[in-house]
Amino acid sequence: MFAQSVFRTRCACWLSVIGILLLLVGCAEEPSTLERVQSEGTLRVITRNSPATYFQDRNGETGFEYELVNRFADDLGVELQIETADNLDELFASLSKPNGPHLAAAGLVESDGRLPYARFSAPYLQVTPQVIYRNGQQRPTRPEDLIGKRLLVLKGSSHAEQLATLKLQLPELAYEESSAVEVVDLLRMVDEGQIDLTLIDSNELAMNQVYFPNVRVAFDFGDAQNLAWATAPGEDLSLLNEMDAFIQRAQTNGSLQRLKDRYYGHVDVLGYVGAYTFAKHLQQRLPRYEKHFRESAQTHQVDWRLLAAIGYQESLWQPTATSKTGVRGLMMLTLRTAQAMGVSDRLNPKQSIEGGAKYIVHVKKQLPESIQEPDRTWFALAAYNVGGGHLEDARKLTEAEGLDPNKWLDVQKILPRLAQKQWYSKTRYGYARGGEPVHFVRNIRRYYDILTWVTQPQLEGSQIADSNLHVPGVNKTPPPEELSPL
Ligand code: BLG
């Protein structure tokens, strides 16, 4: 009896030792996802090739998701390796494959229908699904208005999921799903009238409105939703926890907000009307003057897109523009500046552009050496608008406030004071409309960003024609060299 119980106890003991050993061996054989990322030294990420996620611009790889996930890889101390999926079904399927990507960063809405295929991180962006229609057509205002329309959405998208739910209530609703297109194609098809409607997320529209002058928001299709990164479904939370911690840090330190401003801020600055007006002028007006911008840019060694951005801010690319103060022409030269730059006819667009190019280079040269790029370019733009003397006054006031007179961010805060007597009375050059250069620089930077996205780098030297307008992510061009704007 006693011997039997000793035997049993020993057996149990051995069994637990074997159990623990097996567990350890098991652990050694199955490292966590985070351990695998670290031992590989590479974070493998799957995304979509589209303007709101990942694309190539003149500086190489870029895109909101790309930049965010690149920072995450940096924080983990590993390399980033990007792969792209042709469609959303493929993207989710690849997550669960053995040796599949570690995570998906692709503007994914966290939806119930996707939970069997993925685990989602903390959210990093709120978006609202929106029904998009073509300007000039009757505007749909409620779900019932979708019936009888040609409605196309991305296959496997959260929008397809939403429409399937709606169809349960509205059986007459018909729509198509396609895995052969991207969001930019859907917008183009609405813009060109090939389909009546589509459904996309608000961030995608904010990013793309400047390329498609005819697309408009019909109505918001339901509540705001969260975008999140995704990992394979399962119990392994090791990487997901790191992702959550990273997103939390990016939220706290403001880097996430800065990224949102850069990618989705156009509409904040330009407004929707400004964004689609810009898109229209890009197609209708810029081609008439592009040659002159390029030629003057070449002569004065500046980026032609910066000159074009100045021209848009000054006159919306209209050669006969005249300001209340009598400043005239496409580049809005004062009479004095025009004479100094050798411009005899300010209303001649070629001459105006040449004079403007010469002047911006001239004012930039006058700036103190202490102002470094990229601020130097922003200061040059401010001097173009308000004059070097007033700008110098604002720099002095900036310094007196304990701020940095060589940083645009600081000087732009002080410039509006040049319009207030208590401040301008203390300056050398006196009153100036100091708020104007702040808007001037902000807008030009925005136009310049857009122009660098929509012009194909490999087409440098050729004219922009409608067909050459480059929508990021649609045309996969190799990255060209970085250009300095001025
Ligand atoms: C600029 C001149 C500067 C001049 C400043 O005015 O014009 N720039 C050009 O001619 C390119 O040379 O500096 S100064 O020579 O040192 O005095 C200050 O006088 C032009 C600005 C003025 C502005 N647009 C280019 O940005 C303008 O027209 N503002 C009025 C707008 S509105 O009609 O009242 O709405």
Coordinates of C-alpha atoms and ligand atoms in Angstrom, one line a residue:
M1 CA 0.0 0.0 0.0
F2 CA 2.7 2.4 1.2
A3 CA 5.0 1.3 -1.7
Q4 CA 2.2 1.8 -4.1
S5 CA 1.6 5.4 -2.9
V6 CA 5.4 6.2 -3.0
F7 CA 5.4 4.9 -6.5
R8 CA 2.4 7.0 -7.4
T9 CA 3.9 10.2 -5.9
R10 CA 7.2 9.5 -7.7
C11 CA 5.4 9.0 -10.9
A12 CA 3.4 12.2 -10.5
C13 CA 6.7 14.0 -9.7
W14 CA 8.3 12.7 -12.8
L15 CA 5.3 13.4 -14.9
S16 CA 5.3 17.0 -13.7
V17 CA 9.1 17.3 -14.4
I18 CA 8.5 15.9 -17.9
G19 CA 5.6 18.3 -18.3
I20 CA 7.6 21.3 -17.4
L21 CA 10.4 20.2 -19.7
L22 CA 8.0 19.7 -22.5
L23 CA 6.6 23.2 -21.8
L24 CA 10.1 24.7 -21.9
V25 CA 11.0 22.8 -25.1
G26 CA 7.6 23.9 -26.5
C27 CA 8.4 27.5 -25.6
A28 CA 11.9 27.3 -27.1
E29 CA 10.4 26.0 -30.3
E30 CA 7.6 28.6 -30.5
P31 CA 9.0 32.0 -29.9
S32 CA 6.4 34.8 -29.6
T33 CA 5.8 37.1 -32.6
L34 CA 7.7 39.8 -30.9
E35 CA 10.7 37.5 -30.3
R36 CA 10.5 36.4 -34.0
V37 CA 10.5 40.1 -35.2
Q38 CA 13.5 40.8 -32.9
S39 CA 15.5 37.7 -33.9
E40 CA 14.8 38.3 -37.7
G41 CA 15.8 41.9 -37.2
T42 CA 12.9 42.8 -39.6
L43 CA 9.3 43.9 -39.1
R44 CA 7.4 42.6 -42.1
V45 CA 4.3 44.7 -42.9
I46 CA 1.6 44.2 -45.4
T47 CA -0.2 47.3 -46.8
R48 CA -2.0 48.6 -49.8
N49 CA -0.5 50.7 -52.5
S50 CA -2.6 53.9 -52.3
P51 CA -2.2 57.6 -51.5
A52 CA -3.5 57.2 -48.0
T53 CA -1.3 54.2 -47.1
Y54 CA 1.9 53.6 -49.1
F55 CA 3.3 55.0 -52.3
Q56 CA 6.4 56.3 -54.0
D57 CA 7.0 60.0 -54.4
R58 CA 10.0 62.0 -55.5
N59 CA 11.8 61.2 -52.2
G60 CA 11.1 57.5 -52.3
E61 CA 8.7 55.4 -50.2
T62 CA 6.1 57.4 -48.3
G63 CA 2.5 57.5 -47.2
F64 CA 0.7 57.9 -43.8
E65 CA 0.8 54.2 -42.9
Y66 CA 4.4 53.8 -44.2
E67 CA 5.7 56.6 -42.1
L68 CA 3.9 55.5 -38.9
V69 CA 4.9 51.9 -39.2
N70 CA 8.5 52.9 -40.1
R71 CA 8.7 54.8 -36.8
F72 CA 7.4 51.7 -35.0
A73 CA 10.1 49.6 -36.6
D74 CA 12.7 52.2 -35.5
D75 CA 11.4 52.0 -31.9
L76 CA 11.7 48.2 -32.0
G77 CA 15.2 48.6 -33.4
V78 CA 14.5 46.5 -36.5
E79 CA 14.4 47.0 -40.3
L80 CA 11.0 47.6 -42.0
Q81 CA 10.1 45.4 -44.9
I82 CA 7.0 46.4 -46.8
E83 CA 4.9 44.1 -49.0
T84 CA 1.7 45.1 -50.8
A85 CA -1.5 43.2 -51.2
D86 CA -3.6 43.5 -54.4
N87 CA -6.8 43.6 -52.5
L88 CA -8.2 43.4 -49.0
D89 CA -9.1 39.7 -49.1
E90 CA -5.6 38.9 -50.0
L91 CA -4.3 41.1 -47.2
F92 CA -6.3 39.5 -44.5
A93 CA -5.6 36.0 -45.8
S94 CA -1.9 36.6 -45.8
L95 CA -1.9 37.6 -42.1
S96 CA -2.8 34.1 -41.0
K97 CA -0.3 32.3 -43.2
P98 CA 2.7 30.6 -41.6
N99 CA 5.6 33.1 -42.2
G100 CA 3.1 35.7 -43.3
P101 CA 3.6 39.4 -42.5
H102 CA 3.8 40.3 -38.8
L103 CA 1.2 43.1 -39.2
A104 CA -1.1 44.9 -41.6
A105 CA -1.0 48.7 -41.7
A106 CA -3.4 49.6 -44.4
G107 CA -6.1 52.1 -43.3
L108 CA -8.1 49.2 -41.9
V109 CA -11.4 49.8 -40.2
E110 CA -11.9 47.7 -37.1
S111 CA -15.1 45.9 -37.9
D112 CA -17.0 42.9 -36.4
G113 CA -16.8 41.1 -39.8
R114 CA -13.1 41.2 -39.7
L115 CA -12.6 39.8 -36.2
P116 CA -12.2 36.1 -37.3
Y117 CA -9.3 37.2 -39.6
A118 CA -7.4 39.7 -37.4
R119 CA -6.7 41.2 -34.1
F120 CA -6.7 44.9 -34.0
S121 CA -4.5 47.4 -32.3
A122 CA -5.5 50.5 -30.4
P123 CA -7.0 53.0 -32.9
Y124 CA -4.8 55.8 -34.4
L125 CA -7.3 57.6 -36.6
Q126 CA -11.1 58.2 -36.6
V127 CA -12.7 58.3 -40.0
T128 CA -16.3 58.6 -41.3
P129 CA -17.5 56.5 -44.2
Q130 CA -18.9 58.9 -46.9
V131 CA -21.0 58.4 -50.0
I132 CA -19.4 60.2 -52.9
Y133 CA -21.2 61.5 -55.9
R134 CA -20.4 63.6 -59.0
N135 CA -20.9 67.4 -58.9
G136 CA -23.8 68.3 -61.2
Q137 CA -25.8 65.1 -60.5
Q138 CA -28.6 65.0 -58.0
R139 CA -27.2 64.8 -54.6
P140 CA -28.2 61.6 -52.6
T141 CA -29.0 62.5 -49.0
R142 CA -30.1 59.2 -47.4
P143 CA -29.5 55.4 -47.8
E144 CA -32.7 55.0 -49.9
D145 CA -31.3 57.3 -52.5
L146 CA -28.6 54.7 -53.3
I147 CA -31.2 52.4 -54.9
G148 CA -31.1 52.3 -58.7
K149 CA -27.6 53.9 -58.9
R150 CA -24.4 52.4 -60.2
L151 CA -22.6 51.9 -56.9
L152 CA -19.1 50.4 -56.7
V153 CA -17.0 49.7 -53.6
L154 CA -13.8 47.8 -52.8
K155 CA -14.2 44.1 -52.4
G156 CA -13.7 42.9 -48.8
S157 CA -13.9 46.5 -47.5
S158 CA -15.7 47.6 -44.4
H159 CA -18.0 49.5 -46.9
A160 CA -19.0 46.3 -48.6
E161 CA -19.8 45.0 -45.1
Q162 CA -21.9 48.1 -44.4
L163 CA -23.8 47.8 -47.7
A164 CA -24.5 44.1 -47.1
T165 CA -26.1 45.1 -43.7
L166 CA -28.1 47.8 -45.4
K167 CA -29.3 45.4 -48.1
L168 CA -31.0 43.4 -45.4
Q169 CA -33.3 46.4 -44.8
L170 CA -33.4 47.6 -48.4
P171 CA -33.5 44.4 -50.6
E172 CA -33.7 46.5 -53.8
L173 CA -30.3 48.0 -53.1
A174 CA -27.8 46.8 -55.7
Y175 CA -24.0 47.4 -55.6
E176 CA -20.9 45.9 -57.0
E177 CA -17.6 45.0 -55.3
S178 CA -14.3 45.0 -57.2
S179 CA -10.9 43.7 -56.1
A180 CA -9.3 45.0 -59.2
V181 CA -9.4 48.7 -58.2
E182 CA -8.1 51.0 -55.4
V183 CA -9.8 54.0 -53.8
V184 CA -8.2 56.4 -56.3
D185 CA -9.8 54.4 -59.1
L186 CA -13.2 54.6 -57.4
L187 CA -12.9 58.4 -57.1
R188 CA -11.7 58.7 -60.7
M189 CA -14.6 56.7 -61.9
V190 CA -17.1 59.0 -60.1
D191 CA -15.1 62.0 -61.3
E192 CA -15.4 60.8 -64.9
G193 CA -19.0 59.6 -64.6
Q194 CA -18.2 55.9 -65.1
I195 CA -20.1 55.1 -61.9
D196 CA -22.7 57.1 -60.0
L197 CA -21.5 56.6 -56.4
T198 CA -18.9 55.1 -54.2
L199 CA -18.3 54.7 -50.5
I200 CA -14.9 55.6 -49.0
D201 CA -13.5 56.9 -45.7
S202 CA -13.2 60.6 -45.0
N203 CA -9.4 60.5 -44.7
E204 CA -9.2 59.1 -48.3
L205 CA -11.3 61.9 -49.6
A206 CA -9.3 64.5 -47.7
M207 CA -6.1 63.2 -49.3
N208 CA -7.5 62.9 -52.8
Q209 CA -10.0 65.7 -53.3
V210 CA -7.2 67.8 -54.9
Y211 CA -6.9 65.3 -57.8
F212 CA -10.6 65.0 -58.6
P213 CA -12.4 68.3 -59.1
N214 CA -15.9 66.8 -59.6
V215 CA -16.2 64.5 -56.6
R216 CA -18.3 65.6 -53.7
V217 CA -19.6 64.2 -50.4
A218 CA -23.2 63.2 -50.6
F219 CA -23.7 62.2 -47.0
D220 CA -21.9 60.5 -44.1
F221 CA -22.7 56.8 -44.1
G222 CA -23.0 56.0 -40.4
D223 CA -20.9 56.9 -37.5
A224 CA -17.2 57.6 -37.2
Q225 CA -15.1 54.4 -37.2
N226 CA -11.6 53.6 -35.9
L227 CA -8.6 52.7 -38.1
A228 CA -6.2 50.3 -36.5
W229 CA -3.3 48.0 -37.4
A230 CA -4.0 44.3 -37.5
T231 CA -2.1 41.1 -36.6
A232 CA -2.9 37.5 -37.1
P233 CA -5.8 36.3 -34.9
G234 CA -4.8 34.1 -32.0
E235 CA -3.5 34.2 -28.4
D236 CA -0.1 35.8 -29.1
L237 CA -0.4 39.4 -27.9
S238 CA 3.3 40.1 -27.7
L239 CA 3.5 42.3 -30.8
L240 CA 0.1 43.7 -30.4
N241 CA 1.0 45.0 -26.9
E242 CA 4.0 46.8 -28.4
M243 CA 1.9 48.2 -31.2
D244 CA -0.6 49.6 -28.6
A245 CA 2.2 51.1 -26.5
F246 CA 3.7 52.7 -29.6
I247 CA 0.4 54.2 -30.7
Q248 CA -0.1 55.6 -27.2
R249 CA 3.3 57.2 -27.3
A250 CA 2.8 58.7 -30.7
Q251 CA -0.5 60.2 -29.5
T252 CA 1.1 61.7 -26.3
N253 CA 4.2 63.1 -28.0
G254 CA 2.2 64.8 -30.8
S255 CA 4.0 62.9 -33.6
L256 CA 0.7 61.2 -34.7
Q257 CA -1.1 64.6 -34.9
R258 CA 1.7 66.0 -37.1
L259 CA 1.5 63.1 -39.4
K260 CA -2.3 63.5 -39.7
D261 CA -1.8 67.2 -40.4
R262 CA 0.7 66.5 -43.2
Y263 CA -1.4 63.9 -45.0
Y264 CA -4.9 64.9 -44.3
G265 CA -4.5 68.6 -43.5
H266 CA -5.0 70.0 -47.1
V267 CA -8.7 70.2 -46.6
D268 CA -8.3 71.9 -43.2
V269 CA -6.1 74.6 -44.8
L270 CA -7.8 74.9 -48.2
G271 CA -11.4 73.8 -47.3
Y272 CA -13.2 71.4 -49.5
V273 CA -14.1 74.2 -52.0
G274 CA -10.4 75.3 -52.1
A275 CA -9.3 71.7 -52.6
Y276 CA -11.5 71.0 -55.6
T277 CA -11.0 74.4 -57.0
F278 CA -7.3 73.8 -56.9
A279 CA -7.8 70.5 -58.7
K280 CA -9.8 72.3 -61.4
H281 CA -7.2 75.0 -61.9
L282 CA -4.4 72.4 -61.9
Q283 CA -6.0 70.8 -65.0
Q284 CA -7.3 74.0 -66.7
R285 CA -4.9 76.8 -65.9
L286 CA -1.5 75.4 -64.9
P287 CA -0.8 73.7 -68.3
R288 CA -0.8 77.2 -69.9
Y289 CA 2.0 78.5 -67.8
E290 CA 3.9 75.4 -66.8
K291 CA 6.5 76.0 -69.5
H292 CA 7.3 79.5 -68.2
F293 CA 7.6 78.2 -64.6
R294 CA 10.0 75.5 -65.7
E295 CA 12.1 77.8 -67.8
S296 CA 12.5 80.5 -65.1
A297 CA 13.1 77.8 -62.5
Q298 CA 15.9 76.5 -64.7
T299 CA 17.4 79.9 -65.2
H300 CA 17.4 80.8 -61.4
Q301 CA 18.0 77.2 -60.1
V302 CA 14.8 76.9 -58.1
D303 CA 12.1 74.2 -58.0
W304 CA 9.5 75.1 -60.6
R305 CA 6.8 73.7 -58.4
L306 CA 7.6 76.3 -55.7
L307 CA 7.3 79.1 -58.3
A308 CA 4.0 77.6 -59.5
A309 CA 2.8 77.4 -55.9
I310 CA 3.7 81.1 -55.4
G311 CA 1.8 81.9 -58.6
Y312 CA -1.3 80.1 -57.5
Q313 CA -1.3 81.9 -54.1
E314 CA -0.8 85.2 -55.8
S315 CA -3.3 85.1 -58.6
L316 CA -4.8 81.5 -58.9
W317 CA -2.7 81.5 -62.1
Q318 CA -4.5 84.4 -63.7
P319 CA -2.2 86.8 -65.6
T320 CA -4.4 89.8 -65.2
A321 CA -5.0 89.6 -61.5
T322 CA -4.8 93.0 -59.7
S323 CA -4.9 93.6 -55.9
K324 CA -6.6 96.4 -54.1
T325 CA -3.2 97.9 -53.5
G326 CA -2.4 98.0 -57.3
V327 CA -0.1 95.0 -57.3
R328 CA -0.5 93.2 -60.6
G329 CA 0.0 90.1 -62.7
L330 CA 0.4 86.3 -62.2
M331 CA 3.2 86.7 -59.6
M332 CA 1.7 90.0 -58.2
L333 CA 4.7 92.3 -58.6
T334 CA 4.6 95.8 -57.2
L335 CA 5.6 98.4 -59.8
R336 CA 8.8 99.0 -57.9
T337 CA 9.7 95.3 -57.8
A338 CA 8.8 94.9 -61.5
Q339 CA 11.1 97.7 -62.5
A340 CA 14.0 96.4 -60.3
M341 CA 13.6 93.0 -61.9
G342 CA 13.5 94.3 -65.5
V343 CA 9.8 93.5 -66.1
S344 CA 8.3 96.0 -68.6
D345 CA 4.8 94.4 -68.8
R346 CA 3.5 93.0 -65.5
L347 CA 0.4 91.5 -67.2
N348 CA 2.6 89.4 -69.5
P349 CA 2.6 86.0 -67.7
K350 CA 6.1 85.0 -69.0
Q351 CA 7.6 88.2 -67.8
S352 CA 5.7 88.1 -64.5
I353 CA 7.0 84.6 -63.8
E354 CA 10.5 85.5 -64.7
G355 CA 10.4 88.6 -62.5
G356 CA 8.9 86.6 -59.6
A357 CA 11.6 83.9 -59.9
K358 CA 14.4 86.5 -60.0
Y359 CA 12.9 88.3 -57.0
I360 CA 12.4 85.3 -54.7
V361 CA 16.1 84.3 -55.3
H362 CA 17.1 87.9 -54.7
V363 CA 15.2 88.2 -51.3
K364 CA 16.5 84.8 -50.2
K365 CA 20.1 85.9 -50.8
Q366 CA 19.5 89.0 -48.6
L367 CA 18.5 86.9 -45.6
P368 CA 21.0 86.5 -42.7
E369 CA 23.2 83.4 -42.9
S370 CA 21.9 82.3 -39.5
I371 CA 18.6 81.2 -41.1
Q372 CA 19.0 77.6 -42.3
E373 CA 16.9 75.5 -44.6
P374 CA 14.1 74.6 -44.7
D375 CA 13.2 77.8 -42.7
R376 CA 15.2 79.8 -45.1
T377 CA 12.8 79.1 -47.9
W378 CA 9.8 80.0 -45.7
F379 CA 11.5 83.3 -44.7
A380 CA 12.2 84.1 -48.4
L381 CA 8.5 83.6 -49.2
A382 CA 7.5 85.9 -46.3
A383 CA 10.0 88.6 -47.5
Y384 CA 8.5 88.2 -51.0
N385 CA 5.2 89.2 -49.6
V386 CA 5.8 91.7 -46.8
G387 CA 9.3 92.9 -47.7
G388 CA 12.7 92.2 -46.1
G389 CA 12.5 95.3 -43.8
H390 CA 9.3 94.3 -42.1
L391 CA 10.5 90.7 -41.8
E392 CA 13.6 92.0 -40.0
D393 CA 11.4 94.0 -37.6
A394 CA 9.4 90.8 -36.8
R395 CA 12.7 88.9 -36.2
K396 CA 13.8 91.5 -33.7
L397 CA 10.5 91.4 -31.9
T398 CA 10.7 87.6 -31.9
E399 CA 14.2 87.7 -30.3
A400 CA 12.9 90.2 -27.7
E401 CA 10.3 87.7 -26.7
G402 CA 13.0 85.1 -26.0
L403 CA 12.0 83.1 -29.1
D404 CA 14.2 82.1 -32.0
P405 CA 14.4 84.7 -34.8
N406 CA 15.8 82.0 -37.2
K407 CA 12.9 79.7 -36.8
W408 CA 9.8 80.2 -39.0
L409 CA 7.5 78.7 -36.4
D410 CA 8.5 81.4 -33.9
V411 CA 8.6 84.4 -36.2
Q412 CA 5.2 83.6 -37.7
K413 CA 3.7 83.9 -34.2
I414 CA 5.0 87.4 -33.9
L415 CA 4.5 88.7 -37.5
P416 CA 0.8 89.7 -36.9
R417 CA 2.0 92.2 -34.2
L418 CA 3.3 94.4 -37.0
A419 CA -0.3 95.5 -37.5
Q420 CA -0.7 96.6 -33.9
K421 CA 0.4 100.1 -32.9
Q422 CA 1.8 99.1 -29.5
W423 CA 4.2 96.8 -31.4
Y424 CA 4.9 98.5 -34.7
S425 CA 5.5 101.8 -33.1
K426 CA 8.7 100.3 -31.6
T427 CA 10.0 99.0 -35.0
R428 CA 12.2 100.5 -37.6
Y429 CA 9.8 100.1 -40.6
G430 CA 6.6 100.5 -38.8
Y431 CA 3.1 99.2 -39.7
A432 CA 2.7 96.2 -41.9
R433 CA -0.1 93.7 -42.5
G434 CA 1.9 91.1 -40.6
G435 CA -0.9 88.4 -40.8
E436 CA -0.7 88.3 -44.6
P437 CA 2.7 86.6 -44.9
V438 CA 1.7 84.0 -42.4
H439 CA -1.2 82.8 -44.6
F440 CA 0.9 83.4 -47.6
V441 CA 3.6 81.0 -46.5
R442 CA 1.2 78.4 -45.1
N443 CA -0.8 78.2 -48.3
I444 CA 2.2 78.1 -50.6
R445 CA 3.7 75.2 -48.5
R446 CA 0.4 73.4 -49.0
Y447 CA 0.2 74.0 -52.7
Y448 CA 3.8 73.1 -53.1
D449 CA 3.2 69.8 -51.3
I450 CA 0.3 69.0 -53.6
L451 CA 2.2 70.0 -56.7
T452 CA 5.1 67.7 -55.8
W453 CA 2.7 64.8 -55.4
V454 CA 0.8 65.4 -58.6
T455 CA 3.7 65.9 -60.9
Q456 CA 5.5 62.9 -62.1
P457 CA 9.2 63.3 -61.4
Q458 CA 10.4 61.3 -64.3
L459 CA 8.5 63.7 -66.6
E460 CA 10.7 66.6 -65.6
G461 CA 11.4 68.6 -68.7
S462 CA 8.0 67.8 -70.3
Q463 CA 4.7 69.7 -70.0
I464 CA 2.0 68.8 -67.5
A465 CA -0.9 67.6 -69.5
D466 CA -4.0 66.1 -67.9
S467 CA -2.6 62.6 -68.7
N468 CA 0.6 63.4 -66.8
L469 CA -1.1 64.3 -63.6
H470 CA 0.2 61.8 -61.1
V471 CA -2.0 60.4 -58.5
P472 CA 0.3 58.8 -55.8
G473 CA 0.0 55.1 -55.6
V474 CA -1.5 54.6 -59.0
N475 CA 1.6 55.2 -60.9
K476 CA 4.5 53.3 -59.4
T477 CA 7.5 55.3 -60.4
P478 CA 11.0 54.8 -59.1
P479 CA 12.1 57.5 -56.6
P480 CA 14.0 60.4 -58.1
E481 CA 16.6 62.6 -56.3
E482 CA 15.6 65.0 -53.6
L483 CA 15.3 68.6 -54.9
S484 CA 15.8 71.6 -52.8
P485 CA 12.9 74.0 -53.4
L486 CA 15.0 77.2 -53.8
Ligands
BLG1 C1 5.3 92.9 -51.9 C2 6.5 93.1 -52.8 C3 7.7 93.5 -52.0 C4 7.4 94.6 -51.0 C5 6.2 94.3 -50.2 O1 5.1 94.0 -51.1 O2 4.1 92.8 -52.7 N1 6.7 91.9 -53.5 C6 6.6 91.8 -54.8 O3 6.4 92.8 -55.5 C7 6.8 90.5 -55.4 O4 8.8 93.8 -52.8 O5 8.6 94.7 -50.2 S1 9.4 96.1 -50.1 O6 9.9 96.3 -51.5 O7 10.5 95.8 -49.2 O8 8.6 97.1 -49.6 C8 5.8 95.3 -49.2 O9 5.5 96.5 -49.8 C9 2.6 91.1 -53.3 C10 3.2 92.0 -52.2 C11 2.0 92.7 -51.6 C12 0.9 91.7 -51.8 N2 1.2 90.8 -52.9 C13 3.4 89.8 -53.5 O10 3.1 88.9 -52.4 C14 -0.5 92.3 -52.0 O11 -0.8 92.6 -53.1 N3 -1.3 92.4 -50.9 C15 -2.6 93.1 -51.0 C16 -3.6 92.0 -50.9 S2 -5.2 92.7 -51.0 O12 -5.5 93.1 -52.4 O13 -5.3 93.8 -50.1 O14 -6.1 91.6 -50.7

